[in-house]
Amino acid sequence: MPHSSPSHLTRRGLLALGGAAALGGALTACGSGGGSGSSSAKEGDGGAWSFTDDRKKKVTAKSTPKRIVAFTGTAAALVDFGLDKEIVGVFGETKDKDGKAVAQAGDLNVGKVTVLGNAWGEFSIEKYAALRPELLITHMFNQGALWYVPDESKDKILGLAPSVAVTTARVPMTEPIKRYAELAESLGADLKAKKVTDAKARFEAAAETLRKAAKASGGLKVLAASGSADLLYASNPKSNSDLMYFAELGVDIVVPDKLDDGGYFESLSWENAGKYKADLILLDNRDSALQPKALAAKPAWAELPAVKAGQITPWDSVPRFSYAGAAPLLENLAKAIQGAKKVS
């Protein structure tokens, strides 16, 4: 999940890490997606290219795009599937304050791409145009809304090159992984390459390990949460694609019953932080969310059974929608469940 803006809350169902006014704008920018189209066509080098994205829009080009600009997490997923030199620019959190790649950049070589914006709301149209882009790719959380493409400049941006959007909410994580694989293949990636097939095998093995761990846990209850100064956010596994998939594998994840607008989470005052009983807490590990050391100062946090038992595990709430990106998430959750006991 992106790292600093209150807008990130709606995107993946978490975090109003700022004022209500800022959040209001965020809510219009992200959220859930619709169904998924699937057709693509590539007619050899230099031949016509097309791909039907999750807006049900057939995106076409006279030849396979070779100059791609993408949201950083999207670009990283495409790299995992075998694209590399085709990615010339990215937007969204890419580098930390020291200039090093952030986690969501994965194996993307951030030193070889142009960063059009390193935070929510940042997107340099001038730099974008200078790249001579042939295709823009990003996530879609609300139907038709392109993640991290600013609404105020969207028309200018989309006028410079075709765009593809992939649904990344209210579908299990395997769906956007499949869609990005299909897209990468249409753009020239070899999905039979050892790097890709090894990652898929690891993902499938990790999914089975998590399934077995969940089944053997005796009904262990898991809460996916994120902490801020004033609120604890309980995330909804029916909206967040990673949590949805964990639940499909048998993990018993708390489903909040009073969801905020957008349906991604329930905002709990710290006085009500114990509303949902949980044996294990998946805690958002982004820089923009409070971590255990900071949360320790809150009495309500310290009183939660899972916290007392030390059963807190980091939640990488920015899924990279590739087999390579998702496999460690499954492995880490399986390990945490295997090491936890019922306490609630």
Short mmCIF file of C-alpha atoms in Angstrom, two decimals, residues 30-216:
data_model
loop_
_atom_site.label_atom_id
_atom_site.label_comp_id
_atom_site.label_asym_id
_atom_site.label_seq_id
_atom_site.Cartn_x
_atom_site.Cartn_y
_atom_site.Cartn_z
CA CYS A 30 -9.81 4.89 -5.24
CA GLY A 31 -11.85 1.93 -4.07
CA SER A 32 -13.19 -1.16 -5.72
CA GLY A 33 -13.20 -2.40 -9.26
CA GLY A 34 -15.66 -4.11 -11.50
CA GLY A 35 -15.33 -7.30 -13.50
CA SER A 36 -12.41 -8.30 -15.61
CA GLY A 37 -12.11 -8.47 -19.33
CA SER A 38 -9.54 -10.89 -20.61
CA SER A 39 -8.89 -10.74 -24.31
CA SER A 40 -5.60 -9.62 -25.73
CA ALA A 41 -3.94 -9.88 -29.08
CA LYS A 42 -0.44 -9.47 -30.39
CA GLU A 43 0.39 -10.02 -34.01
CA GLY A 44 4.15 -10.41 -33.92
CA ASP A 45 6.82 -7.72 -33.83
CA GLY A 46 5.47 -4.55 -35.31
CA GLY A 47 1.99 -6.02 -35.62
CA ALA A 48 -1.19 -4.57 -34.15
CA TRP A 49 -1.66 -4.94 -30.40
CA SER A 50 -4.78 -4.92 -28.26
CA PHE A 51 -5.81 -5.73 -24.72
CA THR A 52 -9.25 -5.56 -23.13
CA ASP A 53 -8.77 -4.14 -19.66
CA ASP A 54 -11.00 -4.22 -16.58
CA ARG A 55 -12.93 -1.16 -17.68
CA LYS A 56 -14.16 -3.47 -20.46
CA LYS A 57 -12.22 -1.18 -22.75
CA LYS A 58 -10.34 -2.60 -25.73
CA VAL A 59 -7.04 -0.75 -25.77
CA THR A 60 -5.27 -0.81 -29.12
CA ALA A 61 -2.00 0.21 -30.70
CA LYS A 62 -0.51 -0.16 -34.16
CA SER A 63 2.34 -2.17 -32.64
CA THR A 64 3.18 -3.68 -29.26
CA PRO A 65 3.97 -0.81 -26.85
CA LYS A 66 7.66 -0.59 -26.00
CA ARG A 67 7.63 2.55 -23.84
CA ILE A 68 5.51 1.83 -20.79
CA VAL A 69 4.77 4.10 -17.83
CA ALA A 70 3.11 2.52 -14.78
CA PHE A 71 2.26 2.91 -11.11
CA THR A 72 5.34 1.70 -9.24
CA GLY A 73 3.68 -1.40 -7.76
CA THR A 74 2.29 -2.25 -11.19
CA ALA A 75 5.69 -1.82 -12.82
CA ALA A 76 7.25 -4.11 -10.21
CA ALA A 77 4.68 -6.82 -10.97
CA LEU A 78 5.37 -6.53 -14.69
CA VAL A 79 9.10 -6.90 -13.99
CA ASP A 80 8.34 -10.09 -12.05
CA PHE A 81 6.60 -11.43 -15.15
CA GLY A 82 9.58 -10.66 -17.36
CA LEU A 83 9.28 -7.11 -18.67
CA ASP A 84 12.18 -4.76 -18.03
CA LYS A 85 13.51 -2.31 -20.61
CA GLU A 86 9.96 -1.59 -21.75
CA ILE A 87 9.26 0.28 -18.50
CA VAL A 88 10.59 3.81 -18.88
CA GLY A 89 8.67 5.68 -16.19
CA VAL A 90 6.78 5.17 -12.94
CA PHE A 91 4.56 7.16 -10.59
CA GLY A 92 3.72 6.63 -6.93
CA GLU A 93 6.03 6.01 -3.97
CA THR A 94 9.24 4.70 -5.50
CA LYS A 95 12.20 5.95 -3.45
CA ASP A 96 12.62 6.65 0.25
CA LYS A 97 14.22 9.79 1.69
CA ASP A 98 17.66 8.25 1.13
CA GLY A 99 16.94 7.58 -2.53
CA LYS A 100 16.65 3.83 -2.09
CA ALA A 101 13.87 1.78 -3.63
CA VAL A 102 10.81 1.27 -1.41
CA ALA A 103 9.47 -2.24 -0.84
CA GLN A 104 6.66 -1.95 -3.38
CA ALA A 105 9.24 -1.36 -6.14
CA GLY A 106 10.29 -5.00 -5.85
CA ASP A 107 12.98 -5.84 -8.41
CA LEU A 108 12.31 -2.74 -10.49
CA ASN A 109 15.56 -0.90 -11.18
CA VAL A 110 14.50 2.50 -9.89
CA GLY A 111 17.74 4.06 -11.10
CA LYS A 112 16.88 3.37 -14.73
CA VAL A 113 13.33 4.72 -14.84
CA THR A 114 12.00 8.25 -14.70
CA VAL A 115 9.99 8.91 -11.55
CA LEU A 116 7.07 11.18 -12.47
CA GLY A 117 5.94 11.58 -8.88
CA ASN A 118 7.01 10.03 -5.60
CA ALA A 119 3.86 10.67 -3.57
CA TRP A 120 0.09 10.84 -3.85
CA GLY A 121 -0.97 13.72 -6.11
CA GLU A 122 2.42 14.02 -7.79
CA PHE A 123 2.51 13.35 -11.53
CA SER A 124 4.67 15.46 -13.83
CA ILE A 125 2.88 15.79 -17.14
CA GLU A 126 5.96 17.43 -18.64
CA LYS A 127 8.19 14.48 -17.74
CA TYR A 128 5.50 12.07 -18.90
CA ALA A 129 5.23 13.72 -22.31
CA ALA A 130 9.01 13.81 -22.66
CA LEU A 131 9.13 10.03 -22.24
CA ARG A 132 7.08 9.60 -25.43
CA PRO A 133 4.86 7.05 -23.65
CA GLU A 134 3.11 4.34 -25.65
CA LEU A 135 1.08 2.89 -22.77
CA LEU A 136 0.10 3.82 -19.20
CA ILE A 137 -0.82 1.02 -16.75
CA THR A 138 -2.19 1.18 -13.21
CA HIS A 139 -4.51 -0.38 -10.66
CA MET A 140 -8.23 0.35 -10.48
CA PHE A 141 -10.11 0.35 -7.17
CA ASN A 142 -13.22 2.24 -8.28
CA GLN A 143 -14.59 1.48 -11.70
CA GLY A 144 -13.01 3.93 -14.13
CA ALA A 145 -10.71 5.58 -11.56
CA LEU A 146 -7.02 5.14 -12.36
CA TRP A 147 -4.89 4.73 -9.26
CA TYR A 148 -2.43 7.59 -8.67
CA VAL A 149 -3.45 9.40 -11.85
CA PRO A 150 -4.59 12.79 -10.45
CA ASP A 151 -8.19 13.64 -11.27
CA GLU A 152 -7.37 17.29 -11.97
CA SER A 153 -4.89 16.39 -14.74
CA LYS A 154 -6.32 13.05 -15.81
CA ASP A 155 -7.62 14.25 -19.17
CA LYS A 156 -4.26 15.70 -20.19
CA ILE A 157 -2.42 12.59 -19.03
CA LEU A 158 -4.74 10.15 -20.77
CA GLY A 159 -4.58 12.20 -23.94
CA LEU A 160 -0.89 11.41 -24.38
CA ALA A 161 -1.05 7.61 -24.61
CA PRO A 162 -3.48 4.67 -24.32
CA SER A 163 -4.10 3.39 -20.78
CA VAL A 164 -4.83 0.02 -19.19
CA ALA A 165 -6.51 -0.44 -15.79
CA VAL A 166 -6.57 -3.68 -13.79
CA THR A 167 -9.09 -4.29 -11.00
CA THR A 168 -7.35 -4.77 -7.64
CA ALA A 169 -10.21 -4.73 -5.13
CA ARG A 170 -13.20 -6.90 -4.26
CA VAL A 171 -11.63 -9.76 -6.15
CA PRO A 172 -9.19 -12.28 -4.63
CA MET A 173 -5.51 -11.52 -5.10
CA THR A 174 -5.16 -14.27 -7.67
CA GLU A 175 -7.34 -12.34 -10.12
CA PRO A 176 -5.12 -9.25 -10.56
CA ILE A 177 -2.09 -11.54 -10.60
CA LYS A 178 -3.64 -13.43 -13.51
CA ARG A 179 -4.58 -10.22 -15.29
CA TYR A 180 -1.13 -8.69 -14.96
CA ALA A 181 0.37 -11.96 -16.23
CA GLU A 182 -1.92 -11.81 -19.27
CA LEU A 183 -1.03 -8.18 -19.86
CA ALA A 184 2.71 -8.82 -19.52
CA GLU A 185 2.49 -11.71 -21.96
CA SER A 186 0.66 -9.55 -24.49
CA LEU A 187 3.51 -7.05 -24.17
CA GLY A 188 6.15 -9.66 -24.92
CA ALA A 189 6.91 -11.37 -21.61
CA ASP A 190 7.62 -15.11 -21.60
CA LEU A 191 5.44 -16.66 -18.90
CA LYS A 192 7.23 -19.98 -19.42
CA ALA A 193 10.55 -18.51 -18.36
CA LYS A 194 12.06 -20.28 -15.35
CA LYS A 195 11.90 -17.13 -13.24
CA VAL A 196 8.13 -16.97 -13.71
CA THR A 197 7.36 -20.67 -13.40
CA ASP A 198 9.52 -20.97 -10.26
CA ALA A 199 7.69 -18.02 -8.70
CA LYS A 200 4.32 -19.56 -9.54
CA ALA A 201 5.35 -22.89 -8.02
CA ARG A 202 6.47 -21.11 -4.87
CA PHE A 203 3.18 -19.22 -4.72
CA GLU A 204 1.13 -22.40 -5.11
CA ALA A 205 3.17 -24.20 -2.44
CA ALA A 206 2.79 -21.22 -0.09
CA ALA A 207 -0.97 -21.18 -0.64
CA GLU A 208 -1.19 -24.85 0.30
CA THR A 209 0.96 -24.28 3.38
CA LEU A 210 -1.33 -21.45 4.48
CA ARG A 211 -4.42 -23.56 3.83
CA LYS A 212 -3.05 -26.34 6.05
CA ALA A 213 -1.96 -23.90 8.76
CA ALA A 214 -5.41 -22.30 8.85
CA LYS A 215 -7.12 -25.69 9.04
CA ALA A 216 -4.87 -26.85 11.86
#
